[in-house]
Short mmCIF file of C-alpha atoms and ligand atoms in Angstrom, two decimals:
data_model
loop_
_atom_site.label_atom_id
_atom_site.label_comp_id
_atom_site.label_asym_id
_atom_site.label_seq_id
_atom_site.Cartn_x
_atom_site.Cartn_y
_atom_site.Cartn_z
CA MET A 1 139.03 50.56 52.78
CA ILE A 2 139.70 48.45 49.80
CA VAL A 3 142.16 50.16 47.49
CA ASN A 4 142.38 49.97 43.72
CA ASP A 5 139.78 47.29 43.40
CA LEU A 6 137.53 47.96 40.41
CA ASN A 7 134.74 45.84 41.89
CA ALA A 8 134.88 47.68 45.13
CA ILE A 9 134.54 51.03 43.34
CA GLU A 10 131.53 49.73 41.44
CA ILE A 11 129.95 48.55 44.65
CA LEU A 12 130.56 51.91 46.30
CA ASP A 13 129.04 53.71 43.32
CA ARG A 14 125.85 51.71 43.65
CA ILE A 15 125.36 52.77 47.24
CA THR A 16 122.79 55.55 47.42
CA ASP A 17 124.61 57.44 50.21
CA GLY A 18 127.55 59.67 49.41
CA ILE A 19 130.80 58.03 50.50
CA PHE A 20 134.35 59.31 50.56
CA SER A 21 137.53 58.29 52.37
CA LEU A 22 140.32 60.48 53.66
CA ASN A 23 143.82 59.44 54.65
CA ARG A 24 145.57 60.65 57.82
CA ASP A 25 146.62 63.84 55.99
CA TRP A 26 142.94 64.63 55.20
CA ASN A 27 143.45 63.89 51.50
CA PHE A 28 140.68 62.18 49.48
CA THR A 29 141.40 58.55 48.67
CA HIS A 30 137.89 57.49 47.52
CA VAL A 31 134.85 59.41 46.31
CA ASN A 32 131.75 57.54 45.11
CA LYS A 33 129.33 58.73 42.45
CA GLU A 34 126.73 59.98 44.89
CA ALA A 35 129.35 61.91 46.89
CA SER A 36 130.55 63.62 43.72
CA ARG A 37 126.93 64.47 42.84
CA LEU A 38 126.08 65.80 46.30
CA LEU A 39 129.26 67.89 46.50
CA PHE A 40 129.05 69.11 42.88
CA ARG A 41 132.66 68.04 42.24
CA ASN A 42 134.25 65.56 39.84
CA ARG A 43 135.74 62.56 41.51
CA GLU A 44 139.05 63.10 39.64
CA ASP A 45 139.28 66.71 40.84
CA LEU A 46 139.03 65.61 44.47
CA LEU A 47 141.20 62.49 44.66
CA GLY A 48 144.53 63.25 46.31
CA LYS A 49 143.40 66.72 47.40
CA ASN A 50 143.08 67.96 50.98
CA VAL A 51 139.48 68.14 52.14
CA TRP A 52 139.97 71.39 54.12
CA ILE A 53 141.58 73.13 51.14
CA GLU A 54 138.84 71.98 48.77
CA PHE A 55 136.04 72.84 51.20
CA PRO A 56 137.49 75.67 53.33
CA GLU A 57 134.05 76.69 54.68
CA ALA A 58 133.75 73.32 56.43
CA VAL A 59 136.59 74.24 58.80
CA GLU A 60 134.31 76.64 60.63
CA LEU A 61 131.46 74.14 60.78
CA ALA A 62 130.68 70.95 62.68
CA PHE A 63 132.49 68.87 60.03
CA PHE A 64 135.99 69.89 61.10
CA GLU A 65 135.38 69.47 64.77
CA MET A 66 133.56 66.13 64.45
CA TYR A 67 136.06 64.51 62.01
CA ASN A 68 138.93 65.50 64.26
CA LYS A 69 137.11 64.13 67.26
CA ALA A 70 136.48 60.83 65.47
CA MET A 71 140.13 60.52 64.55
CA LYS A 72 141.37 61.49 67.98
CA ASP A 73 138.97 59.14 69.84
CA GLN A 74 139.13 56.47 67.12
CA ALA A 75 135.36 56.17 67.52
CA PRO A 76 132.58 56.77 64.97
CA VAL A 77 130.62 60.06 65.07
CA ALA A 78 127.19 60.98 63.67
CA PHE A 79 125.70 64.42 63.25
CA ASP A 80 123.45 66.68 61.18
CA ALA A 81 124.98 69.87 59.78
CA TYR A 82 124.05 72.62 57.38
CA PHE A 83 126.62 73.31 54.67
CA LEU A 84 125.97 76.89 53.64
CA PRO A 85 127.89 77.02 50.28
CA LEU A 86 125.62 74.24 48.95
CA HIS A 87 122.52 75.27 50.93
CA THR A 88 122.22 71.69 52.03
CA TRP A 89 121.56 69.85 55.29
CA PHE A 90 123.67 66.70 55.56
CA ASP A 91 123.22 63.66 57.75
CA VAL A 92 126.81 62.58 58.35
CA LYS A 93 128.37 59.42 59.82
CA ALA A 94 132.17 59.19 60.00
CA TYR A 95 134.05 55.95 60.74
CA PRO A 96 137.74 56.34 61.71
CA SER A 97 140.51 53.77 61.28
CA GLU A 98 144.29 53.74 61.65
CA SER A 99 144.68 54.75 58.03
CA GLY A 100 142.08 57.48 57.87
CA LEU A 101 138.39 58.29 57.90
CA THR A 102 135.45 57.02 55.86
CA VAL A 103 132.46 59.34 55.65
CA LEU A 104 128.87 58.38 54.71
CA PHE A 105 126.49 61.24 54.12
CA LYS A 106 123.15 62.08 52.60
CA ASP A 107 121.09 65.13 51.74
CA ILE A 108 118.34 65.63 54.34
CA THR A 109 117.42 69.23 53.44
CA GLU A 110 113.82 68.37 52.58
CA LYS A 111 113.26 66.44 55.78
CA LYS A 112 114.77 69.30 57.80
CA GLN A 113 112.51 71.81 56.13
CA GLU A 114 109.49 69.66 56.89
CA ALA A 115 110.51 69.51 60.52
CA LEU A 116 111.05 73.26 60.59
CA LYS A 117 107.64 73.73 59.05
CA SER A 118 105.90 71.63 61.67
CA GLU A 119 107.87 73.52 64.31
CA GLN A 120 106.44 76.70 62.82
CA HIS A 121 102.97 75.15 62.95
CA TYR A 122 103.35 74.60 66.68
CA LYS A 123 104.83 78.02 67.11
CA SER A 124 101.86 79.72 65.49
CA LEU A 125 99.47 77.60 67.57
CA PHE A 126 101.32 79.01 70.59
CA GLU A 127 101.60 82.58 69.40
CA GLN A 128 98.18 83.00 67.82
CA HIS A 129 96.14 81.21 70.49
CA PRO A 130 93.56 83.66 71.91
CA ASP A 131 93.97 82.22 75.42
CA ALA A 132 97.07 82.95 77.45
CA VAL A 133 99.63 80.21 76.65
CA TYR A 134 102.99 80.14 78.43
CA SER A 135 105.74 77.91 79.74
CA PHE A 136 107.73 77.69 82.96
CA ASP A 137 110.88 76.02 84.15
CA CYS A 138 110.38 73.61 87.06
CA GLU A 139 110.76 76.46 89.57
CA GLY A 140 107.87 78.45 88.08
CA ASN A 141 109.87 81.06 86.18
CA TYR A 142 108.32 82.13 82.88
CA LEU A 143 110.27 80.91 79.82
CA SER A 144 107.84 82.03 77.15
CA VAL A 145 104.50 83.81 76.99
CA ASN A 146 102.22 84.57 74.04
CA LYS A 147 100.20 87.67 73.10
CA GLY A 148 97.10 86.31 74.85
CA PHE A 149 99.08 86.22 78.09
CA GLU A 150 100.25 89.81 77.67
CA LYS A 151 96.64 90.84 77.17
CA LEU A 152 95.38 88.89 80.20
CA VAL A 153 97.83 90.38 82.72
CA GLY A 154 98.77 93.65 81.00
CA TYR A 155 102.53 93.00 81.20
CA LYS A 156 104.83 92.76 78.16
CA HIS A 157 106.81 89.53 77.84
CA LYS A 158 110.05 91.39 78.62
CA GLU A 159 108.67 92.38 82.03
CA ILE A 160 107.71 88.80 82.82
CA LEU A 161 110.29 86.40 81.38
CA ASN A 162 112.60 84.71 83.91
CA SER A 163 110.53 85.91 86.87
CA THR A 164 108.21 83.71 88.92
CA TYR A 165 104.42 83.54 88.53
CA GLU A 166 104.10 84.17 92.27
CA ARG A 167 104.28 87.92 91.88
CA LEU A 168 101.23 87.88 89.59
CA VAL A 169 98.99 85.72 91.78
CA ASP A 170 96.54 87.25 94.26
CA GLU A 171 97.94 86.62 97.75
CA LYS A 172 94.79 84.79 98.84
CA TYR A 173 95.24 82.24 96.08
CA LEU A 174 98.99 81.79 96.32
CA THR A 175 99.00 78.62 98.45
CA ILE A 176 96.48 76.78 96.30
CA THR A 177 98.23 77.93 93.10
CA ASN A 178 101.59 76.74 94.45
CA ASP A 179 100.07 73.34 95.31
CA HIS A 180 98.75 72.86 91.80
CA PHE A 181 101.97 74.05 90.18
CA LYS A 182 104.04 71.61 92.25
CA LYS A 183 101.80 68.72 91.24
CA ALA A 184 102.14 69.69 87.56
CA ALA A 185 105.93 69.95 87.95
CA ASN A 186 105.76 66.41 89.36
CA GLY A 187 104.03 65.14 86.24
CA VAL A 188 100.30 65.41 86.95
CA THR A 189 98.25 67.73 84.72
CA GLN A 190 96.20 70.23 86.76
CA ASN A 191 93.09 72.29 86.13
CA TYR A 192 92.02 74.93 88.63
CA ASP A 193 90.66 78.43 89.19
CA THR A 194 92.81 81.19 90.63
CA VAL A 195 93.06 84.97 90.61
CA VAL A 196 95.85 87.13 89.17
CA ILE A 197 96.44 90.84 89.57
CA HIS A 198 96.47 92.80 86.31
CA LYS A 199 99.26 95.35 85.80
CA GLU A 200 96.66 98.08 86.31
CA GLY A 201 95.80 96.65 89.72
CA HIS A 202 92.46 94.92 89.23
CA LYS A 203 91.87 91.24 89.90
CA VAL A 204 91.28 88.80 87.05
CA PRO A 205 89.75 85.42 87.90
CA ILE A 206 91.20 82.78 85.58
CA ASN A 207 90.90 79.09 84.87
CA VAL A 208 94.31 77.47 84.47
CA THR A 209 95.51 74.22 82.97
CA ASN A 210 99.08 73.23 83.88
CA ILE A 211 100.70 70.46 81.85
CA PRO A 212 104.16 69.01 82.55
CA ILE A 213 106.69 69.44 79.71
CA VAL A 214 108.36 66.08 79.19
CA VAL A 215 111.56 65.82 77.12
CA ASP A 216 113.33 62.44 76.79
CA GLY A 217 111.27 61.08 79.67
CA LYS A 218 112.23 63.89 82.04
CA ILE A 219 110.07 66.76 83.27
CA VAL A 220 111.83 69.95 82.25
CA GLY A 221 109.06 72.46 82.92
CA VAL A 222 105.36 73.21 82.90
CA TYR A 223 103.04 74.57 80.22
CA GLY A 224 100.18 76.84 81.21
CA ILE A 225 96.96 77.76 79.45
CA ALA A 226 94.78 80.37 81.17
CA LYS A 227 91.32 81.70 80.38
CA ASP A 228 89.73 84.86 81.75
CA ILE A 229 86.55 83.76 83.57
CA THR A 230 85.35 87.17 84.79
CA LEU A 231 82.14 86.98 82.76
CA GLN A 232 81.42 83.42 83.82
CA LYS A 233 81.99 84.31 87.49
CA HIS A 234 79.77 87.33 87.14
CA SER A 235 76.83 85.39 85.73
CA GLU A 236 77.26 82.77 88.49
CA GLU A 237 76.99 85.55 91.06
CA VAL A 238 73.91 87.00 89.41
CA LEU A 239 72.35 83.57 89.49
CA VAL A 240 73.11 83.06 93.18
CA ARG A 241 71.84 86.53 93.96
CA SER A 242 68.56 86.12 92.08
CA GLU A 243 67.99 82.68 93.65
CA LYS A 244 68.43 84.18 97.10
CA LEU A 245 66.17 87.06 96.16
CA SER A 246 63.30 84.87 95.10
CA VAL A 247 63.55 82.80 98.31
CA VAL A 248 63.53 85.99 100.35
CA GLY A 249 60.60 87.31 98.33
CA GLN A 250 58.46 84.29 99.10
CA LEU A 251 59.45 84.15 102.75
CA SER A 252 59.06 87.84 103.36
CA ALA A 253 55.54 87.92 101.97
CA SER A 254 54.25 85.56 104.61
CA ILE A 255 56.45 86.66 107.51
CA ALA A 256 55.79 90.36 107.05
CA HIS A 257 52.05 89.79 107.02
CA GLU A 258 52.16 87.65 110.13
CA ILE A 259 54.20 90.19 112.04
CA ARG A 260 52.37 93.30 110.93
CA ASN A 261 49.06 92.71 112.68
CA PRO A 262 50.32 91.81 116.18
CA LEU A 263 52.73 94.71 115.80
CA THR A 264 49.95 97.19 115.23
CA SER A 265 48.10 96.06 118.34
CA LEU A 266 51.33 96.08 120.38
CA LYS A 267 51.96 99.63 119.31
CA GLY A 268 48.44 100.65 120.19
CA PHE A 269 48.61 99.12 123.66
CA MET A 270 51.99 100.72 124.28
CA GLN A 271 50.47 104.13 123.64
CA LEU A 272 47.55 103.27 125.89
CA LEU A 273 49.94 102.16 128.60
CA LYS A 274 51.91 105.41 128.37
CA SER A 275 48.83 107.55 128.79
CA SER A 276 47.72 105.55 131.83
CA LEU A 277 51.08 105.81 133.61
CA VAL A 278 51.98 108.67 135.88
CA GLU A 279 55.66 107.98 135.67
CA VAL A 280 56.82 106.52 132.38
CA PRO A 281 59.75 104.11 132.89
CA SER A 282 62.95 104.93 130.97
CA TYR A 283 62.84 101.72 128.98
CA TYR A 284 59.49 102.73 127.52
CA ASP A 285 61.25 104.72 124.78
CA ILE A 286 63.54 101.83 124.02
CA MET A 287 60.54 99.57 123.60
CA THR A 288 58.77 101.96 121.21
CA ASP A 289 62.01 102.47 119.28
CA GLU A 290 62.44 98.73 118.88
CA ILE A 291 58.86 98.33 117.77
CA SER A 292 59.35 101.05 115.14
CA ARG A 293 62.40 99.19 113.97
CA ILE A 294 60.44 95.99 113.52
CA GLU A 295 57.84 98.02 111.70
CA SER A 296 60.33 99.51 109.27
CA ILE A 297 61.79 96.09 108.53
CA THR A 298 58.41 94.58 107.83
CA SER A 299 57.31 97.44 105.63
CA GLU A 300 60.47 97.20 103.58
CA LEU A 301 60.01 93.47 103.29
CA LEU A 302 56.42 93.87 102.29
CA MET A 303 57.24 96.38 99.65
CA HIS A 304 59.71 93.91 98.27
CA ALA A 305 57.38 90.95 98.39
CA LYS A 306 54.06 92.38 97.37
CA PRO A 307 53.46 92.07 93.68
CA GLN A 308 52.78 95.61 92.57
CA ALA A 309 51.18 96.57 89.34
CA HIS A 310 53.09 99.37 87.71
CA SER A 311 53.54 100.49 84.22
CA PHE A 312 56.55 101.57 82.26
CA LYS A 313 56.19 105.10 80.96
CA GLU A 314 58.47 107.68 79.42
CA GLU A 315 59.59 109.70 82.42
CA ASP A 316 61.88 112.63 83.11
CA VAL A 317 64.61 111.14 85.30
CA LEU A 318 66.02 114.60 86.11
CA GLU A 319 62.67 115.56 87.61
CA ILE A 320 62.53 112.32 89.60
CA THR A 321 66.06 112.94 90.88
CA ASP A 322 65.19 116.48 91.91
CA GLN A 323 62.14 115.26 93.82
CA VAL A 324 64.28 112.78 95.74
CA VAL A 325 66.89 115.45 96.48
CA VAL A 326 64.19 117.73 97.93
CA LEU A 327 62.85 114.83 99.98
CA LEU A 328 66.24 114.05 101.51
CA THR A 329 67.68 117.54 101.88
CA SER A 330 66.59 117.98 105.50
CA GLU A 331 68.11 114.60 106.43
CA ALA A 332 71.31 115.61 104.67
CA LEU A 333 71.47 118.93 106.48
CA MET A 334 71.17 117.19 109.82
CA SER A 335 74.42 115.36 109.09
CA ASN A 336 76.07 118.39 107.54
CA VAL A 337 75.99 116.82 104.10
CA GLU A 338 76.05 119.13 101.10
CA ILE A 339 74.26 117.79 98.01
CA ILE A 340 75.72 118.89 94.68
CA THR A 341 73.86 118.01 91.49
CA ASN A 342 75.14 118.01 87.97
CA TYR A 343 72.86 116.96 85.12
CA ASP A 344 73.45 116.34 81.42
CA SER A 345 70.45 116.90 79.23
CA ILE A 346 68.98 113.45 78.68
CA PRO A 347 66.08 111.98 76.73
CA PRO A 348 62.96 110.65 78.50
CA ILE A 349 63.55 107.21 80.02
CA ASN A 350 61.10 104.36 79.75
CA CYS A 351 60.76 103.35 83.41
CA ILE A 352 58.50 103.04 86.45
CA SER A 353 58.97 106.39 88.17
CA ASN A 354 58.12 105.28 91.71
CA GLN A 355 60.63 102.52 91.54
CA ILE A 356 63.42 104.71 90.19
CA LYS A 357 62.57 107.07 93.04
CA GLN A 358 62.93 104.18 95.47
CA VAL A 359 66.34 103.30 94.01
CA LEU A 360 67.54 106.89 94.40
CA ILE A 361 66.19 107.14 97.95
CA ASN A 362 67.94 103.90 98.96
CA VAL A 363 71.28 104.84 97.45
CA ILE A 364 71.28 108.48 98.55
CA LYS A 365 70.21 107.54 102.10
CA ASN A 366 73.12 105.12 102.31
CA ALA A 367 75.45 107.86 101.08
CA ILE A 368 74.20 110.28 103.74
CA GLU A 369 74.43 107.61 106.42
CA ALA A 370 78.02 106.94 105.38
CA MET A 371 78.94 110.55 106.24
CA PRO A 372 77.80 111.11 109.84
CA LYS A 373 80.37 113.88 110.17
CA GLY A 374 79.31 115.60 106.97
CA GLY A 375 80.86 115.98 103.54
CA GLN A 376 79.91 116.38 99.91
CA LEU A 377 77.42 114.22 98.09
CA GLN A 378 77.67 114.48 94.32
CA ILE A 379 74.70 113.41 92.25
CA ALA A 380 75.33 113.39 88.53
CA VAL A 381 73.10 112.24 85.70
CA LYS A 382 75.11 111.45 82.59
CA LYS A 383 74.19 110.62 79.06
CA MET A 384 76.42 107.66 78.17
CA SER A 385 75.07 107.21 74.62
CA GLU A 386 71.82 107.50 72.72
CA GLU A 387 70.74 104.27 74.41
CA GLU A 388 72.00 104.62 77.97
CA ILE A 389 72.15 107.03 80.90
CA CYS A 390 73.99 106.76 84.20
CA ILE A 391 73.03 108.17 87.59
CA ARG A 392 76.18 108.52 89.68
CA ILE A 393 75.99 109.04 93.43
CA ALA A 394 79.37 109.71 95.00
CA ASP A 395 79.92 110.26 98.72
CA GLN A 396 82.96 111.04 100.85
CA GLY A 397 81.96 108.61 103.55
CA CYS A 398 83.43 105.65 105.37
CA GLY A 399 83.68 103.49 102.23
CA ILE A 400 83.23 99.75 101.92
CA PRO A 401 86.11 97.31 102.51
CA GLN A 402 86.96 95.46 99.28
CA GLU A 403 86.03 92.07 100.72
CA PHE A 404 82.49 93.23 101.56
CA LEU A 405 81.71 94.76 98.17
CA GLU A 406 80.25 91.48 96.98
CA GLU A 407 77.94 91.30 99.98
CA ILE A 408 76.17 94.55 99.18
CA GLY A 409 72.65 93.74 98.05
CA MET A 410 72.53 90.39 99.80
CA PRO A 411 69.38 90.18 101.93
CA PHE A 412 69.96 91.38 105.51
CA TYR A 413 73.57 92.36 104.90
CA THR A 414 74.01 95.48 107.00
CA THR A 415 76.79 97.06 109.03
CA LYS A 416 74.46 99.54 110.69
CA GLU A 417 73.05 99.24 114.16
CA LYS A 418 69.62 100.23 112.93
CA GLY A 419 69.99 98.96 109.38
CA THR A 420 67.75 96.42 107.68
CA GLY A 421 70.10 95.25 104.96
CA LEU A 422 67.24 95.32 102.49
CA GLY A 423 67.72 98.68 100.76
CA MET A 424 70.37 97.63 98.27
CA MET A 425 68.66 94.32 97.63
CA THR A 426 65.53 96.19 96.53
CA THR A 427 67.70 98.55 94.51
CA TYR A 428 69.36 95.69 92.62
CA LYS A 429 66.02 94.06 91.97
CA ILE A 430 64.46 97.24 90.58
CA VAL A 431 67.43 98.08 88.38
CA GLU A 432 67.42 94.53 87.07
CA THR A 433 63.75 94.75 86.08
CA HIS A 434 64.63 97.96 84.25
CA GLY A 435 67.27 96.18 82.19
CA GLY A 436 70.00 98.21 83.85
CA LYS A 437 73.04 97.50 85.98
CA ILE A 438 74.75 98.80 89.08
CA ASN A 439 78.42 99.41 89.60
CA ILE A 440 79.84 100.13 93.05
CA SER A 441 83.38 101.29 93.62
CA SER A 442 84.67 102.26 97.01
CA GLU A 443 87.75 103.16 98.93
CA GLU A 444 87.82 102.88 102.70
CA ASN A 445 87.69 106.25 104.47
CA LYS A 446 87.61 108.02 101.11
CA GLY A 447 84.12 107.34 99.87
CA THR A 448 81.82 105.28 97.71
CA THR A 449 80.49 105.77 94.20
CA VAL A 450 77.35 103.98 93.12
CA GLU A 451 76.56 104.08 89.41
CA VAL A 452 73.12 103.11 88.18
CA TYR A 453 73.06 102.50 84.43
CA LEU A 454 69.66 102.56 82.78
CA PRO A 455 68.75 101.86 79.17
CA VAL A 456 66.75 104.69 77.59
CA ASN A 457 64.22 102.53 75.82
CA TYR A 458 63.83 99.35 77.82
CA GLN A 459 60.65 97.50 76.96
CA GLY A 460 59.91 96.38 80.51
CA ASN A 461 57.31 93.92 81.63
CA ASP A 462 54.48 95.97 83.08
CA SER A 463 52.71 93.40 85.15
CA ILE A 464 54.58 92.44 88.30
CA VAL A 465 57.70 94.20 89.42
CA ALA A 466 59.73 94.39 92.63
P1 ADP B 501 71.17 99.23 105.32
O1 ADP B 501 71.34 100.62 104.80
O2 ADP B 501 69.85 99.03 105.98
O3 ADP B 501 72.32 98.76 106.15
P2 ADP B 501 71.51 98.52 102.57
O4 ADP B 501 71.12 97.32 101.78
O5 ADP B 501 70.97 99.84 102.11
O6 ADP B 501 71.11 98.24 104.07
O7 ADP B 501 73.06 98.61 102.63
C1 ADP B 501 73.78 97.48 103.06
C2 ADP B 501 75.13 97.84 103.57
O8 ADP B 501 75.95 98.28 102.52
C3 ADP B 501 75.17 98.96 104.56
O9 ADP B 501 74.92 98.52 105.86
C4 ADP B 501 76.61 99.46 104.42
O10 ADP B 501 77.50 98.67 105.15
C5 ADP B 501 76.91 99.23 102.97
N1 ADP B 501 76.75 100.46 102.19
C6 ADP B 501 75.80 100.73 101.27
N2 ADP B 501 76.00 101.95 100.72
C7 ADP B 501 77.09 102.47 101.31
C8 ADP B 501 77.82 103.71 101.17
N3 ADP B 501 77.43 104.67 100.34
N4 ADP B 501 78.94 103.87 101.93
C9 ADP B 501 79.34 102.91 102.79
N5 ADP B 501 78.71 101.73 102.96
C10 ADP B 501 77.60 101.50 102.24
MG1 MG B 502 70.21 101.49 103.28
#
């Protein structure tokens, strides 16, 4: 530094950065105008004084460490630091020499606050986003998760942070999820569907976007955004189901008709044959049994396919249920099944009584058939609200394996030797035309509960149903 040169001091004063110089004993040798302004100290009060005595708070801060480092290494240093006594952020550059240290600094508080603000903007985008937003390290351990994530999986962030996503993913989807995660961790953004297990045990289908986190050109982790797609999946399934149903409807109309007539004559000739034989062969019964089976399939198909004119009327669903119970009691007794009913008082339901009867027959028959060794069959009719009732049929039968639950109601899906696989399809169709819905829950070897929800006042289309 130039010493005692009036011109030099003038030049330094014109510089808009604060500048001061210290000698090897850390005493001030120069202080320009801006430095005196920024530090709120007169130049004369500082000159010749020790910087660490004048600004004792700086000893604990980056200033002390960085100035010492610069002097020790004889190499310039640059840093940002907050100086609490003045509530100011400084951008500091210190240039060492044999004789001491020259420091250039400026006030960057405003800029820092701006940056902090935009950081807060991003933070609220992360925290307030309704979708699940989260980040991982490159190994797939959660680093941060937002409220949307907690809601999606039911875990609090404390239960999740620093553990891997693998424990949340449904086993069946683990390989594919791992593949996508690895690609994202290698820098390629991924979008895919997978399934996670909620803390309460149920599965949640989600759509995930994984984006690599790049800092200074290096991938340091992966961001995730996940959306619950349960509803979307459900409507896709309904669509597939109703498409299949209409195809079956058309096909069954023609096939059932074609089969019915030859079947009737076959049956007739079989009876004729029996009466003309002295000794009836043992396979005769098998043949008649098989013909009856074909008959029952065709009649169920026909019922499904034939457009039937029915009308919606206000009906007493408790009475309908009782009629069905009477109808099926003898069948239940044969399998040692005890039927227990439990009815709320409910308003009249706008429905087609024959069809509701058909639904109950189909569901209750299945329940009885699921308990060949007997058990209890609970039939409850519940009032859910002023607008909705629920008929719940719960058995203690064989149950339905989780992976086959989705198949129930698909045409011809049956696990029974003499089944048709058409009962539940018809049931779904009827409930749908009544504006209702069906919920099946089941546990293997424990039992199955089928819930049929019906709106009280559905304005159904009278013309063609089933
Ligand atoms: P089907 O009774 O002719 O087999 P359904 O459409 O009525 O045809 O039922 C389809 C299949 O759904 C049955 O074969 C059975 O595997 C399963 N199922 C339906 N209800 C029950 C139940 N209550 N318990 C166990 N399995 C059931
Ligand atoms: Mg059935």
